[in-house]
Amino acid sequence: MVIALHRVAHGRTGDKGDRSNISVIAYRPELFEVIVAQVTEARVAELFAHRKPQAVKRYLLPKLGAMNFVLDGVLDGGVNGSLNLDTHGKTLAFLLLELPVEIPTTLESFVPEEKK
Amino acid sequence: MTLHIGCAAGFSGDRTDAAGPVVETLIARGGPAFLLFETLAERTLALAQLARRANPEGGYEPLLDELLAPILAKCIANEIRIVSNFGAANPRGAAQRIRALAKELGVREPRVAVVSGDDLSGATHRTLLRESIGAALDTVEVVSANAYLGAEAIAAALAGGAEIVVCGRVADPSLAVGPAMAHFGWQPDDWDRLGRATMAGHLLECGSQVTGGYFADPGFKDVPDLHDVGFPVATVQEDGRCEIGKADATGGMVTLATVKEQLLYEVHDPAAYLTPDVTADIAQAEVRETGRDRVALDGVRGHARPDKLKVNVCHEGGWLAEGEISYAGPNAEARARLAGDVLRQRLPKLEVRIDLIGVTSVFGDDAGRRLARTPHGHATEVRLRVAAKHPDRTMADRLAREVTALYTCGPAGGGGVRTALRPRLDTLSGFVPREAVPARWHKVGAW
């Protein structure tokens, strides 16, 4: 099934100057490999294309089931320069979490249910 | 003996009632304990420098009294020492205020120390700054210039007997590394221990961001009693490893997930998290639950610290104008889009950012590339928000006036205009040799 990354991972945005730092953390270790295979630097760069990243770098932290994306030049100058309401780009983790990922049938049982 | 470190503020503007439960918890756990307040973001210091210009006694954290008054007596009585960067642009002023506050509260005067050396805004440092920043410095009006100091002066002040250490700009994790260095007697090149304590400080420095704050996502990441989220308390071992917990009898939670989110927050390269004290390395870090609301951090390493210290220069950056107006009901989105077009045509000399709140806004870019590719839809409640910056106040103000004029000259049914015009601050960054900005500590008062 194809679902939003948000269903299988969580994350948080931080910033320094014009650089955004977005973590992506798998809810279940069983799904980490699938996420690593699909949430690539190239796809993240494409998702953020309107913000003209100078570089997108991904760091893997397998012992945490996590990865860390560092996007250079995506904050229109950052907290002091940007005209954005969200000058820090704090909301951007949830843009990344919109990315569609395909979960193989064999792993679908590891996708957490939304709690009502 | 282990050390308990609590953190009761993660930024200037954080809750001022967070410290009470943290202090109660530190008392209940017993043993040596420290309380941190981290209240200094990048631009906070520039604002503090402006405040000090207006009032030479001011320029420190404006909420200092509200942060300290509820817990100062208990901290003094229970030997809980306090370390903070709430000195901002005037650590000495903050220290004097703390002494006066103790007197007003009728408690023994605490031994207060200040850390100095970070403020490079004076004329004597101009050459150093010019070498660090380059020609860009020549064209700007400097408001503040500060080096990020490390933990050594904090540790020295504590070893010298200080009960409250007031800093200006220090690296946030150093607020925790200083107490650990002083308590365990670590050397300043004990990289693994400093690296571990730095990550303990990193987990603490944003307050409740490690205990369930900034985490909740209903249905996916639920947090109990978020309205009463407790602030963190770390237990640090002699080898620098730490366990993160939180204040007793509060809401929030400490789980593997909350700790992972904060561990990676703003670290960029996980193998090289740079601070003035150490190059911390979490590439092989692991987290494990050791109890309810308790998570241990293992596998952190440290490498030699950077040779240079980071410097931030804040300078005047002209004016920022913003305006908003709402459209609702049938065809609202089309009317909001038309209002945006009107503003662009009325203000050809300004680069106007346009947001359609309710359609697309914060995910977008200043140039409007995301908005341009967002198909026209039928949103029935849209708030148009525009913003522009300009060196000249009058030019910036034209945006605010044009938004107001939309009442009668714009599309039908616009309401709720709000406008704002305020001075901007910009930042330049560089690095200076650490020998050029020696950090020192001083006693304030007679002790």
XYZ file of C-alpha atoms in Angstrom, chain B residues 7-440:
434
model
C 16.071 22.444 33.198
C 13.210 24.873 33.731
C 13.301 27.013 30.562
C 14.103 26.218 26.956
C 13.888 29.693 25.450
C 13.114 33.289 26.316
C 9.347 33.240 26.523
C 9.059 29.764 27.997
C 6.654 29.094 30.870
C 7.690 30.752 34.110
C 5.897 28.219 36.325
C 7.956 25.243 35.124
C 10.686 25.450 37.751
C 8.578 24.620 40.837
C 8.031 20.906 40.111
C 11.616 20.561 38.831
C 13.003 21.934 42.088
C 10.675 19.712 44.166
C 11.946 16.717 42.201
C 15.599 17.673 42.662
C 14.997 17.949 46.411
C 13.210 14.582 46.517
C 15.982 12.816 44.616
C 18.595 14.206 46.996
C 22.291 14.673 46.371
C 24.095 17.318 44.333
C 21.759 19.152 41.979
C 21.707 21.970 39.467
C 18.904 23.935 37.880
C 19.330 25.397 34.387
C 17.407 28.103 32.560
C 18.156 28.438 28.839
C 16.661 31.716 27.677
C 18.806 33.008 24.825
C 17.949 32.455 21.152
C 19.917 34.014 18.281
C 17.964 37.245 18.120
C 17.153 37.475 21.829
C 20.594 38.863 22.512
C 20.242 41.622 19.933
C 16.949 42.679 21.506
C 18.642 42.630 24.919
C 21.459 44.816 23.593
C 18.864 47.348 22.382
C 17.188 47.224 25.798
C 20.518 47.908 27.483
C 21.114 50.926 25.249
C 17.783 52.333 26.372
C 18.473 51.490 30.027
C 22.054 50.679 31.150
C 20.669 48.675 34.095
C 18.590 46.487 31.757
C 19.491 44.145 28.916
C 19.075 40.870 30.785
C 16.165 38.408 30.633
C 13.020 40.523 31.184
C 11.261 37.664 33.008
C 14.156 37.097 35.439
C 12.070 37.892 38.530
C 9.201 35.672 37.416
C 11.575 32.780 36.723
C 13.467 32.996 39.998
C 11.124 34.384 42.637
C 9.083 31.160 43.066
C 12.129 28.922 43.612
C 15.073 31.021 44.777
C 14.552 30.430 48.509
C 14.145 26.668 48.038
C 17.237 26.446 45.859
C 19.369 28.298 48.389
C 18.011 26.265 51.318
C 18.571 22.947 49.520
C 21.915 23.724 47.876
C 20.524 23.532 44.367
C 22.822 25.648 42.273
C 21.565 27.637 39.290
C 23.285 28.112 35.926
C 21.750 30.203 33.168
C 22.378 32.448 30.195
C 19.666 34.831 31.399
C 22.331 37.512 31.757
C 21.919 38.144 27.999
C 23.528 41.515 27.202
C 24.081 42.423 30.864
C 25.043 39.489 33.127
C 26.251 41.869 35.851
C 22.901 43.671 35.822
C 21.110 40.327 36.188
C 23.423 39.335 39.031
C 22.688 42.570 40.894
C 18.989 42.039 40.390
C 19.246 38.497 41.817
C 21.004 39.821 44.933
C 18.275 42.420 45.381
C 15.583 39.802 44.817
C 17.072 37.599 47.537
C 16.948 40.551 49.915
C 13.323 41.297 48.986
C 12.418 37.644 49.597
C 14.193 37.685 52.949
C 16.588 34.872 52.094
C 20.349 34.607 52.514
C 22.242 36.334 49.725
C 23.481 33.655 47.329
C 27.042 33.646 46.024
C 26.495 34.985 42.504
C 29.095 34.913 39.731
C 29.048 36.191 36.174
C 30.828 34.836 33.118
C 32.199 37.457 30.743
C 34.095 37.529 27.487
C 31.326 36.774 25.005
C 30.360 40.381 24.232
C 32.397 41.608 21.242
C 30.252 44.634 20.420
C 32.730 47.157 21.873
C 35.234 49.206 19.856
C 38.185 47.168 21.140
C 36.945 44.104 19.301
C 36.259 45.808 15.967
C 39.457 44.576 14.286
C 38.852 41.027 15.484
C 35.289 41.106 14.171
C 36.402 42.553 10.825
C 38.893 39.702 10.399
C 36.208 37.209 11.300
C 33.253 38.565 9.312
C 34.999 40.299 6.409
C 33.957 43.319 4.358
C 30.256 42.668 4.986
C 30.805 44.171 8.434
C 31.731 47.581 6.997
C 28.308 48.324 5.574
C 26.151 47.442 8.579
C 25.068 49.007 11.846
C 26.104 46.472 14.519
C 23.580 45.902 17.300
C 25.226 42.958 19.034
C 28.273 40.752 18.529
C 28.841 37.710 20.694
C 31.106 34.712 20.747
C 29.699 31.382 21.900
C 31.646 30.551 25.055
C 31.996 27.060 26.479
C 31.752 25.361 29.848
C 35.178 26.037 31.336
C 34.446 29.417 32.931
C 31.144 28.083 34.295
C 32.964 25.106 35.837
C 35.619 27.413 37.294
C 32.996 29.682 38.856
C 31.254 26.682 40.432
C 34.552 25.251 41.673
C 35.221 28.688 43.140
C 32.058 28.416 45.229
C 29.429 30.176 43.147
C 25.839 29.149 43.816
C 24.373 31.014 40.848
C 26.303 31.455 37.604
C 24.949 34.118 35.272
C 26.142 33.985 31.662
C 25.498 35.860 28.481
C 26.150 33.944 25.275
C 27.403 30.441 25.958
C 26.649 27.360 23.894
C 23.399 25.964 25.276
C 24.739 22.484 26.200
C 27.644 24.120 28.061
C 25.136 25.154 30.736
C 25.040 21.447 31.708
C 28.638 20.580 30.848
C 29.965 23.242 33.269
C 28.242 21.735 36.332
C 29.331 18.205 35.337
C 32.955 19.311 34.839
C 32.989 21.037 38.215
C 31.254 18.200 40.035
C 33.296 15.313 38.626
C 36.543 17.219 38.167
C 36.868 16.357 34.477
C 39.732 17.744 32.403
C 38.844 20.043 29.491
C 40.246 17.484 27.012
C 38.355 14.463 28.327
C 36.530 14.308 25.012
C 34.311 11.259 25.576
C 33.015 12.523 28.920
C 32.511 16.041 27.558
C 30.758 14.616 24.495
C 28.340 12.612 26.646
C 27.624 15.520 28.984
C 27.134 17.762 25.954
C 24.385 15.480 24.679
C 22.825 15.439 28.157
C 22.867 19.230 27.957
C 21.457 19.068 24.447
C 18.531 16.937 25.651
C 17.885 19.386 28.508
C 18.442 22.721 26.794
C 15.037 22.986 25.113
C 13.103 22.265 28.289
C 9.960 20.255 27.619
C 10.937 19.404 24.040
C 12.321 16.138 25.478
C 9.398 15.439 27.829
C 6.475 15.555 25.427
C 6.424 19.226 24.494
C 6.507 19.998 20.752
C 5.729 16.324 20.157
C 2.001 15.612 20.312
C 0.270 14.556 17.079
C -3.205 13.347 18.081
C -3.960 9.783 17.088
C -0.325 9.142 16.235
C 1.772 10.540 19.086
C -0.465 11.190 22.072
C 0.924 12.938 25.160
C -0.793 12.736 28.554
C -1.714 16.034 30.222
C 0.155 18.205 27.744
C -1.263 21.321 29.437
C 0.825 20.427 32.500
C 3.913 19.109 30.706
C 6.769 18.528 33.150
C 10.275 19.768 32.477
C 13.278 17.454 32.294
C 15.617 16.201 34.982
C 18.767 14.345 33.910
C 20.888 12.034 36.002
C 24.530 12.252 34.928
C 27.106 9.579 35.805
C 30.817 10.039 36.440
C 31.551 8.790 32.911
C 29.179 11.381 31.454
C 26.390 8.982 30.493
C 22.935 10.222 31.332
C 19.397 9.158 31.946
C 16.584 11.562 31.142
C 13.529 11.821 33.332
C 11.080 14.563 34.202
C 9.627 16.432 37.136
C 7.430 14.291 39.418
C 3.634 14.724 39.395
C 3.484 16.522 36.048
C 2.090 15.749 32.599
C 4.038 14.891 29.500
C 6.202 11.821 29.041
C 9.745 10.632 28.426
C 9.863 7.831 25.852
C 12.311 6.532 23.261
C 10.465 8.630 20.690
C 10.561 11.930 22.619
C 14.257 11.470 23.348
C 15.130 10.572 19.744
C 13.369 13.685 18.420
C 15.255 15.979 20.754
C 18.553 14.107 20.367
C 18.577 14.839 16.622
C 17.217 18.379 16.967
C 19.487 20.813 15.112
C 22.546 18.524 15.278
C 23.166 18.485 11.488
C 26.011 15.936 11.088
C 25.386 13.425 13.914
C 29.076 12.433 13.974
C 30.212 16.029 14.465
C 27.968 18.146 16.666
C 30.227 21.132 17.270
C 30.281 23.091 20.506
C 33.014 25.201 22.106
C 33.724 22.264 24.467
C 33.903 19.236 22.213
C 32.925 17.647 18.918
C 30.167 15.342 20.104
C 29.425 12.192 18.112
C 26.047 10.439 18.284
C 26.470 8.330 15.125
C 26.454 5.159 17.284
C 24.162 6.451 20.027
C 21.438 4.235 21.467
C 18.473 4.891 23.721
C 16.826 2.443 26.094
C 13.904 2.661 28.489
C 14.986 2.124 32.070
C 11.643 2.795 33.725
C 8.473 4.796 33.404
C 9.414 8.207 31.994
C 13.095 7.298 32.128
C 15.361 6.831 29.108
C 19.103 6.196 29.143
C 21.425 7.456 26.426
C 24.448 5.294 25.529
C 27.089 5.143 22.840
C 27.917 8.849 22.667
C 31.535 9.711 21.922
C 33.549 12.896 21.866
C 36.387 14.211 19.733
C 38.652 17.237 20.042
C 36.889 20.576 20.244
C 37.009 23.077 17.348
C 39.935 25.531 17.397
C 37.693 28.515 16.810
C 34.606 29.908 18.470
C 31.500 30.884 16.553
C 30.547 34.550 16.536
C 27.134 35.992 15.724
C 26.741 39.630 14.747
C 23.247 41.114 14.712
C 22.813 44.301 12.737
C 19.999 46.609 11.736
C 18.158 45.291 8.718
C 15.631 47.921 7.653
C 11.914 47.403 8.086
C 9.438 44.544 7.865
C 5.844 45.274 6.936
C 3.037 42.752 7.183
C -0.674 42.874 6.491
C -3.595 40.467 6.626
C -7.224 40.415 5.521
C -9.827 37.633 5.547
C -12.266 36.420 2.898
C -14.935 33.811 3.644
C -17.886 32.064 2.034
C -18.611 31.458 -1.660
C -15.675 32.217 -3.990
C -13.517 33.319 -1.034
C -10.291 31.915 -2.458
C -10.755 33.755 -5.775
C -11.372 37.032 -3.936
C -8.282 36.531 -1.757
C -6.148 35.764 -4.817
C -7.470 38.890 -6.563
C -6.589 40.986 -3.499
C -3.035 39.631 -3.698
C -2.847 40.599 -7.389
C -4.063 44.103 -6.563
C -1.322 44.541 -3.951
C 1.406 43.322 -6.327
C 0.297 45.819 -8.971
C 0.042 48.663 -6.481
C 3.523 47.980 -5.046
C 5.860 47.340 -7.995
C 8.905 48.505 -6.054
C 8.462 45.999 -3.225
C 9.033 42.263 -3.440
C 5.804 41.208 -1.797
C 5.401 37.743 -0.342
C 1.841 36.446 -0.616
C 0.310 33.735 1.556
C -3.178 32.314 1.317
C -3.661 31.016 4.836
C -5.993 28.028 4.561
C -4.732 27.204 1.049
C -0.952 27.406 1.202
C 1.258 29.539 3.423
C 4.082 28.421 5.714
C 5.308 25.571 3.488
C 5.803 28.124 0.700
C 8.802 30.199 -0.297
C 9.207 33.974 -0.394
C 9.298 34.022 -4.214
C 5.885 32.348 -4.387
C 6.916 29.312 -6.427
C 4.767 26.949 -4.343
C 1.764 29.287 -4.471
C 2.134 29.628 -8.260
C 1.893 25.880 -8.743
C -1.013 25.457 -6.301
C -4.142 25.049 -8.454
C -6.973 27.509 -7.872
C -9.416 25.816 -5.535
C -12.597 26.629 -3.695
C -11.461 27.248 -0.133
C -14.239 29.043 1.696
C -12.199 30.633 4.455
C -8.930 32.265 3.428
C -6.752 34.810 5.162
C -4.550 36.724 2.767
C -1.249 37.567 4.370
C 1.429 39.691 2.698
C 4.900 40.740 3.813
C 7.773 42.807 2.448
C 11.015 44.288 3.697
C 12.751 47.518 2.736
C 15.645 49.583 4.120
C 13.375 52.638 4.158
C 10.549 52.805 6.686
C 8.216 54.838 4.481
C 8.547 52.389 1.612
C 7.845 49.414 3.862
C 4.869 51.203 5.375
C 3.256 51.524 1.948
C 2.477 47.806 2.097
C 0.603 48.213 5.362
C -1.365 51.148 3.928
C -2.292 49.305 0.743
C -3.630 46.360 2.756
C -5.781 48.729 4.790
C -7.065 50.298 1.572
C -8.375 46.884 0.483
C -11.346 47.591 2.747
C -12.895 49.883 0.155
C -10.767 49.456 -2.974
C -10.225 45.659 -2.942
C -12.465 42.685 -3.750
C -15.853 42.221 -2.092
C -16.283 41.166 1.486
C -12.772 41.544 2.894
C -12.617 41.941 6.679
C -10.382 41.901 9.710
C -7.386 43.892 8.473
C -4.337 43.774 10.714
C -1.064 45.427 9.822
C 2.336 45.639 11.504
C 5.537 47.542 10.812
C 8.684 46.784 12.756
C 12.461 47.138 12.533
C 14.326 44.059 11.357
C 17.550 42.523 12.586
C 19.898 40.574 10.345
C 22.705 38.236 11.310
C 26.276 37.714 10.127
C 28.364 34.806 11.389
C 32.040 34.068 11.611
C 34.682 32.368 13.704
C 37.387 33.776 15.984
C 40.413 32.096 17.555
C 39.439 31.079 21.087
C 42.561 32.754 22.530
C 41.242 36.095 21.265
C 38.139 35.943 23.473
C 39.165 34.566 26.861
C 36.174 33.695 29.043
C 36.462 34.833 32.640
